[in-house]
Amino acid sequence: MTTPNKTPPGADPKQLERTGTVREIGSQAVWSLSSCKPGFGVDQLRDDNLETYWQSDGSQPHLVNIQFRRKTTVKTLCIYADYKSDESYTPSKISVRVGNNFHNLQEIRLGIRQRANLENVVQCIHSFCLSFRFMKHRKEEAFTR
């Protein structure tokens, strides 16, 4: 999750962060999950290691909730999914909802640009809460990675 000045289409967020074009702001939020298998939770979701991941454990939709302490502007969201390794676990339908709290979330329309394993979700959001709902998977698996 980044707050950029100007983000070129298809740009690598890690490279942009190194050059100072974007700033990672996920550490300023509290993250929660609808479910996870033991050892596959928030820490693995956020650790910047592509070998580790979040894996849900429960019925769909699977949720990743992000709550900021103050209203925060987010200009670019990036989701990494390894289509080759995860196959059926890879989400094919994601809903993003925003609001002032988790009781008044509204779905937003997004421009999603898929580039290899990275999806840049582009939209300027000014909110306290974000919620990603993983609603459908490539092969109808019950879990999300």
mmCIF file of C-alpha atoms in Angstrom:
data_model
loop_
_atom_site.group_PDB
_atom_site.id
_atom_site.type_symbol
_atom_site.label_atom_id
_atom_site.label_comp_id
_atom_site.label_asym_id
_atom_site.label_seq_id
_atom_site.Cartn_x
_atom_site.Cartn_y
_atom_site.Cartn_z
ATOM 1 C CA MET A 1 0.000 0.000 0.000
ATOM 2 C CA THR A 2 1.593 3.238 -1.076
ATOM 3 C CA THR A 3 1.017 6.945 -1.219
ATOM 4 C CA PRO A 4 2.682 8.182 -4.427
ATOM 5 C CA ASN A 5 3.407 11.580 -5.920
ATOM 6 C CA LYS A 6 3.087 10.295 -9.505
ATOM 7 C CA THR A 7 2.984 6.596 -10.290
ATOM 8 C CA PRO A 8 3.820 5.540 -13.855
ATOM 9 C CA PRO A 9 1.523 2.808 -15.232
ATOM 10 C CA GLY A 10 2.904 -0.685 -14.586
ATOM 11 C CA ALA A 11 5.672 0.589 -12.315
ATOM 12 C CA ASP A 12 7.277 -1.672 -9.703
ATOM 13 C CA PRO A 13 6.208 -0.324 -6.276
ATOM 14 C CA LYS A 14 9.418 -1.526 -4.566
ATOM 15 C CA GLN A 15 11.549 0.327 -7.105
ATOM 16 C CA LEU A 16 9.379 3.431 -6.738
ATOM 17 C CA GLU A 17 9.760 3.247 -2.957
ATOM 18 C CA ARG A 18 13.566 3.038 -3.280
ATOM 19 C CA THR A 19 13.585 6.156 -5.475
ATOM 20 C CA GLY A 20 11.300 8.083 -3.116
ATOM 21 C CA THR A 21 8.404 8.312 -5.578
ATOM 22 C CA VAL A 22 6.068 6.385 -3.261
ATOM 23 C CA ARG A 23 5.891 5.709 0.449
ATOM 24 C CA GLU A 24 4.667 2.469 2.022
ATOM 25 C CA ILE A 25 1.978 3.365 4.586
ATOM 26 C CA GLY A 26 0.652 -0.071 5.551
ATOM 27 C CA SER A 27 2.657 0.029 8.780
ATOM 28 C CA GLN A 28 0.512 2.968 9.922
ATOM 29 C CA ALA A 29 -2.581 0.750 9.991
ATOM 30 C CA VAL A 30 -4.014 -2.134 11.979
ATOM 31 C CA TRP A 31 -4.500 -5.201 9.772
ATOM 32 C CA SER A 32 -6.974 -8.032 10.391
ATOM 33 C CA LEU A 33 -8.091 -11.100 8.468
ATOM 34 C CA SER A 34 -11.396 -12.954 8.283
ATOM 35 C CA SER A 35 -9.436 -16.185 8.833
ATOM 36 C CA CYS A 36 -6.015 -17.716 8.378
ATOM 37 C CA LYS A 37 -4.273 -21.044 8.672
ATOM 38 C CA PRO A 38 -1.745 -21.191 11.528
ATOM 39 C CA GLY A 39 1.527 -19.584 10.426
ATOM 40 C CA PHE A 40 -0.086 -17.901 7.387
ATOM 41 C CA GLY A 41 -1.501 -14.674 8.844
ATOM 42 C CA VAL A 42 -0.933 -10.918 8.813
ATOM 43 C CA ASP A 43 2.801 -11.202 9.524
ATOM 44 C CA GLN A 44 3.311 -13.367 6.433
ATOM 45 C CA LEU A 45 1.020 -11.163 4.336
ATOM 46 C CA ARG A 46 3.097 -8.082 5.173
ATOM 47 C CA ASP A 47 6.675 -9.414 5.443
ATOM 48 C CA ASP A 48 7.889 -8.519 1.889
ATOM 49 C CA ASN A 49 9.002 -12.130 1.365
ATOM 50 C CA LEU A 50 7.487 -13.600 -1.795
ATOM 51 C CA GLU A 51 7.991 -17.118 -0.407
ATOM 52 C CA THR A 52 5.544 -16.491 2.466
ATOM 53 C CA TYR A 53 1.879 -15.578 2.185
ATOM 54 C CA TRP A 54 -1.503 -15.290 3.883
ATOM 55 C CA GLN A 55 -3.722 -18.335 3.471
ATOM 56 C CA SER A 56 -7.348 -18.085 4.470
ATOM 57 C CA ASP A 57 -9.124 -20.848 6.356
ATOM 58 C CA GLY A 58 -12.886 -20.604 6.139
ATOM 59 C CA SER A 59 -15.798 -19.871 3.869
ATOM 60 C CA GLN A 60 -15.829 -17.131 1.247
ATOM 61 C CA PRO A 61 -15.629 -14.227 0.996
ATOM 62 C CA HIS A 62 -12.169 -13.926 2.552
ATOM 63 C CA LEU A 63 -11.373 -10.504 3.990
ATOM 64 C CA VAL A 64 -8.292 -8.399 4.556
ATOM 65 C CA ASN A 65 -9.236 -5.371 6.651
ATOM 66 C CA ILE A 66 -7.012 -2.330 7.067
ATOM 67 C CA GLN A 67 -7.831 0.381 9.597
ATOM 68 C CA PHE A 68 -5.867 3.629 9.873
ATOM 69 C CA ARG A 69 -5.726 5.676 13.062
ATOM 70 C CA ARG A 70 -6.635 8.821 11.096
ATOM 71 C CA LYS A 71 -8.213 9.493 7.735
ATOM 72 C CA THR A 72 -5.522 8.609 5.203
ATOM 73 C CA THR A 73 -5.115 9.257 1.499
ATOM 74 C CA VAL A 74 -4.107 6.204 -0.504
ATOM 75 C CA LYS A 75 -3.409 6.710 -4.191
ATOM 76 C CA THR A 76 -2.202 3.256 -5.236
ATOM 77 C CA LEU A 77 -2.879 -0.221 -3.874
ATOM 78 C CA CYS A 78 -0.748 -3.123 -5.050
ATOM 79 C CA ILE A 79 -1.711 -6.767 -4.760
ATOM 80 C CA TYR A 80 0.811 -9.502 -5.501
ATOM 81 C CA ALA A 81 -0.504 -12.880 -6.650
ATOM 82 C CA ASP A 82 1.721 -15.642 -8.001
ATOM 83 C CA TYR A 83 -0.514 -17.153 -10.663
ATOM 84 C CA LYS A 84 1.932 -19.925 -11.618
ATOM 85 C CA SER A 85 2.606 -21.144 -8.066
ATOM 86 C CA ASP A 86 -0.817 -20.659 -6.549
ATOM 87 C CA GLU A 87 -3.051 -21.596 -9.484
ATOM 88 C CA SER A 88 -6.480 -22.275 -7.975
ATOM 89 C CA TYR A 89 -5.780 -20.185 -4.870
ATOM 90 C CA THR A 90 -5.331 -17.035 -6.964
ATOM 91 C CA PRO A 91 -8.266 -14.620 -6.637
ATOM 92 C CA SER A 92 -10.172 -13.746 -9.795
ATOM 93 C CA LYS A 93 -12.727 -11.371 -8.252
ATOM 94 C CA ILE A 94 -11.759 -8.818 -5.617
ATOM 95 C CA SER A 95 -14.041 -6.183 -4.148
ATOM 96 C CA VAL A 96 -12.502 -3.165 -2.402
ATOM 97 C CA ARG A 97 -14.649 -1.258 0.072
ATOM 98 C CA VAL A 98 -13.833 1.950 1.950
ATOM 99 C CA GLY A 99 -15.435 3.910 4.767
ATOM 100 C CA ASN A 100 -15.047 5.719 8.061
ATOM 101 C CA ASN A 101 -15.537 2.444 9.962
ATOM 102 C CA PHE A 102 -16.295 -1.179 9.144
ATOM 103 C CA HIS A 103 -20.053 -0.587 9.550
ATOM 104 C CA ASN A 104 -20.379 1.929 6.696
ATOM 105 C CA LEU A 105 -18.102 0.515 3.995
ATOM 106 C CA GLN A 106 -19.001 1.277 0.385
ATOM 107 C CA GLU A 107 -17.677 -0.629 -2.612
ATOM 108 C CA ILE A 108 -15.577 1.452 -4.975
ATOM 109 C CA ARG A 109 -14.951 0.942 -8.668
ATOM 110 C CA LEU A 110 -11.308 0.461 -9.463
ATOM 111 C CA GLY A 111 -9.042 0.463 -12.447
ATOM 112 C CA ILE A 112 -7.033 -2.754 -12.110
ATOM 113 C CA ARG A 113 -3.912 -3.131 -14.231
ATOM 114 C CA GLN A 114 -2.442 -6.606 -14.154
ATOM 115 C CA ARG A 115 1.279 -6.871 -14.847
ATOM 116 C CA ALA A 116 2.855 -10.307 -14.435
ATOM 117 C CA ASN A 117 2.142 -11.167 -10.769
ATOM 118 C CA LEU A 118 1.352 -7.639 -9.623
ATOM 119 C CA GLU A 119 -1.968 -5.883 -9.805
ATOM 120 C CA ASN A 120 -1.889 -2.108 -9.390
ATOM 121 C CA VAL A 121 -5.262 -0.994 -8.131
ATOM 122 C CA VAL A 122 -5.405 2.684 -9.011
ATOM 123 C CA GLN A 123 -7.782 5.057 -7.246
ATOM 124 C CA CYS A 124 -7.333 7.964 -4.885
ATOM 125 C CA ILE A 125 -8.957 6.974 -1.593
ATOM 126 C CA HIS A 126 -9.326 9.163 1.505
ATOM 127 C CA SER A 127 -10.584 6.921 4.289
ATOM 128 C CA PHE A 128 -10.113 5.375 7.726
ATOM 129 C CA CYS A 129 -10.872 1.817 6.615
ATOM 130 C CA LEU A 130 -10.213 -0.388 3.607
ATOM 131 C CA SER A 131 -11.539 -3.898 3.172
ATOM 132 C CA PHE A 132 -10.521 -6.327 0.443
ATOM 133 C CA ARG A 133 -13.082 -9.054 -0.216
ATOM 134 C CA PHE A 134 -11.722 -12.022 -2.148
ATOM 135 C CA MET A 135 -14.956 -13.301 -3.632
ATOM 136 C CA LYS A 136 -13.953 -15.711 -6.380
ATOM 137 C CA HIS A 137 -10.893 -17.759 -7.283
ATOM 138 C CA ARG A 138 -9.491 -19.057 -10.529
ATOM 139 C CA LYS A 139 -10.586 -22.646 -9.891
ATOM 140 C CA GLU A 140 -13.235 -22.152 -7.216
ATOM 141 C CA GLU A 141 -10.927 -23.194 -4.354
ATOM 142 C CA ALA A 142 -12.177 -22.462 -0.870
ATOM 143 C CA PHE A 143 -9.015 -20.658 0.257
ATOM 144 C CA THR A 144 -7.060 -17.550 -0.751
ATOM 145 C CA ARG A 145 -3.276 -17.181 -0.876
#
